[in-house]
């Protein structure tokens, strides 16, 4: 009985979900999320190689965001594609700052820059997706 109820909730959620799910976009966002998590693990493990790996993955995947077709029906005059391009450039610069600060032993500064980076990610989602 529980399985039937849970399955109906799942199916109705998928059917009434807002917007179409784009597998490429989902994969890119998951890759970006994984890269940010890797950087965070590097901080937690105090491991420079893990931080570098996360930064490298993040910067590689930021290029994938430019291929998104972003349509925002609520605000047709807003150029979401241009905004996303600007944000990816800013996030890439912040990623460089994280890596530099961490290598120089300024771990508090690197962590603060990581928090700024994560904040920019969330703001971009709010602006483009109208969360």
Tab-separated table of C-alpha atoms in Angstrom:
chain	number	residue	atom	x	y	z
A	1	UNK	CA	0.000	0.000	0.000
A	2	UNK	CA	2.802	2.407	0.892
A	3	UNK	CA	4.560	1.682	-2.381
A	4	UNK	CA	1.436	2.566	-4.351
A	5	UNK	CA	0.977	5.854	-2.484
A	6	UNK	CA	4.646	6.789	-2.850
A	7	UNK	CA	4.651	5.876	-6.529
A	8	UNK	CA	1.534	8.017	-7.165
A	9	UNK	CA	3.153	10.977	-5.424
A	10	UNK	CA	6.309	10.524	-7.477
A	11	UNK	CA	4.443	10.213	-10.762
A	12	UNK	CA	2.231	13.237	-10.065
A	13	UNK	CA	5.295	15.260	-9.085
A	14	UNK	CA	6.983	14.439	-12.365
A	15	UNK	CA	3.858	15.119	-14.404
A	16	UNK	CA	3.183	18.484	-12.815
A	17	UNK	CA	6.790	19.630	-12.547
A	18	UNK	CA	7.415	23.126	-13.820
A	19	UNK	CA	9.334	23.183	-17.104
A	20	UNK	CA	10.916	20.396	-19.061
A	21	UNK	CA	13.859	18.503	-17.647
A	22	UNK	CA	16.933	18.788	-19.823
A	23	UNK	CA	19.306	15.880	-19.144
A	24	UNK	CA	22.368	17.797	-20.406
A	25	UNK	CA	21.683	20.723	-18.088
A	26	UNK	CA	21.082	18.382	-15.172
A	27	UNK	CA	24.358	16.576	-15.876
A	28	UNK	CA	26.285	19.863	-16.073
A	29	UNK	CA	24.782	21.177	-12.845
A	30	UNK	CA	25.514	17.882	-11.098
A	31	UNK	CA	29.112	18.093	-12.325
A	32	UNK	CA	29.428	21.643	-10.972
A	33	UNK	CA	27.936	20.543	-7.668
A	34	UNK	CA	30.390	17.639	-7.479
A	35	UNK	CA	33.327	19.948	-8.228
A	36	UNK	CA	32.275	22.350	-5.453
A	37	UNK	CA	31.909	19.384	-3.083
A	38	UNK	CA	35.408	18.216	-4.022
A	39	UNK	CA	36.843	21.632	-3.165
A	40	UNK	CA	35.023	21.518	0.159
A	41	UNK	CA	36.409	18.038	0.864
A	42	UNK	CA	39.881	19.378	0.163
A	43	UNK	CA	39.334	21.972	2.881
A	44	UNK	CA	38.000	19.386	5.301
A	45	UNK	CA	40.840	16.938	4.628
A	46	UNK	CA	43.406	19.773	4.511
A	47	UNK	CA	44.585	18.367	1.177
A	48	UNK	CA	45.878	20.757	-1.467
A	49	UNK	CA	45.650	18.129	-4.231
A	50	UNK	CA	41.938	17.602	-3.591
A	51	UNK	CA	41.317	21.373	-3.662
A	52	UNK	CA	43.241	21.647	-6.953
A	53	UNK	CA	41.276	18.748	-8.443
A	54	UNK	CA	37.967	20.364	-7.467
A	55	UNK	CA	39.025	23.747	-8.900
A	56	UNK	CA	40.132	22.103	-12.142
A	57	UNK	CA	36.821	20.224	-12.467
A	58	UNK	CA	34.843	23.370	-11.657
A	59	UNK	CA	36.606	25.474	-14.280
A	60	UNK	CA	36.210	22.746	-16.913
A	61	UNK	CA	32.480	22.393	-16.277
A	62	UNK	CA	31.833	26.151	-16.222
A	63	UNK	CA	32.362	26.103	-20.001
A	64	UNK	CA	29.416	23.732	-20.385
A	65	UNK	CA	27.014	26.328	-18.956
A	66	UNK	CA	27.456	28.536	-22.037
A	67	UNK	CA	25.716	25.941	-24.184
A	68	UNK	CA	22.488	26.222	-22.182
A	69	UNK	CA	19.469	27.630	-23.910
A	70	UNK	CA	17.972	29.696	-21.148
A	71	UNK	CA	14.451	30.919	-21.691
A	72	UNK	CA	12.834	33.029	-19.058
A	73	UNK	CA	9.172	33.581	-19.787
A	74	UNK	CA	8.624	35.799	-16.755
A	75	UNK	CA	11.063	38.497	-17.884
A	76	UNK	CA	11.552	38.550	-21.655
A	77	UNK	CA	13.830	41.627	-21.633
A	78	UNK	CA	16.346	39.966	-19.306
A	79	UNK	CA	19.170	38.237	-21.194
A	80	UNK	CA	19.693	35.153	-19.054
A	81	UNK	CA	22.354	33.752	-21.403
A	82	UNK	CA	24.510	36.883	-21.052
A	83	UNK	CA	24.002	36.896	-17.289
A	84	UNK	CA	25.037	33.238	-17.046
A	85	UNK	CA	28.159	33.939	-19.125
A	86	UNK	CA	29.128	36.828	-16.838
A	87	UNK	CA	28.566	34.727	-13.737
A	88	UNK	CA	30.623	31.793	-15.021
A	89	UNK	CA	33.526	34.159	-15.702
A	90	UNK	CA	33.228	35.591	-12.188
A	91	UNK	CA	33.038	32.117	-10.633
A	92	UNK	CA	36.100	31.030	-12.612
A	93	UNK	CA	38.022	34.034	-11.271
A	94	UNK	CA	36.903	33.220	-7.720
A	95	UNK	CA	38.052	29.622	-8.244
A	96	UNK	CA	41.522	30.917	-9.151
A	97	UNK	CA	41.494	33.034	-5.984
A	98	UNK	CA	40.563	29.999	-3.888
A	99	UNK	CA	43.406	27.960	-5.336
A	100	UNK	CA	45.969	30.761	-4.932
A	101	UNK	CA	44.970	31.535	-1.346
A	102	UNK	CA	45.006	27.855	-0.389
A	103	UNK	CA	48.451	27.296	-1.904
A	104	UNK	CA	49.762	30.353	-0.045
A	105	UNK	CA	48.515	28.883	3.231
A	106	UNK	CA	45.719	31.447	3.601
A	107	UNK	CA	43.095	28.822	4.289
A	108	UNK	CA	40.636	31.184	5.998
A	109	UNK	CA	40.757	33.463	2.962
A	110	UNK	CA	40.311	30.483	0.630
A	111	UNK	CA	37.303	29.309	2.631
A	112	UNK	CA	35.759	32.813	2.590
A	113	UNK	CA	36.211	32.955	-1.188
A	114	UNK	CA	34.626	29.503	-1.466
A	115	UNK	CA	31.600	30.848	0.424
A	116	UNK	CA	31.415	33.821	-1.995
A	117	UNK	CA	31.562	31.394	-4.917
A	118	UNK	CA	28.760	29.265	-3.542
A	119	UNK	CA	26.722	32.396	-2.889
A	120	UNK	CA	27.141	33.474	-6.518
A	121	UNK	CA	25.917	30.061	-7.636
A	122	UNK	CA	22.769	30.398	-5.542
A	123	UNK	CA	22.112	33.981	-6.677
A	124	UNK	CA	22.440	32.934	-10.320
A	125	UNK	CA	19.854	30.211	-9.778
A	126	UNK	CA	17.536	32.702	-8.093
A	127	UNK	CA	17.873	35.248	-10.891
A	128	UNK	CA	17.625	32.871	-13.843
A	129	UNK	CA	15.242	30.265	-12.479
A	130	UNK	CA	13.208	32.734	-10.398
A	131	UNK	CA	13.448	30.596	-7.249
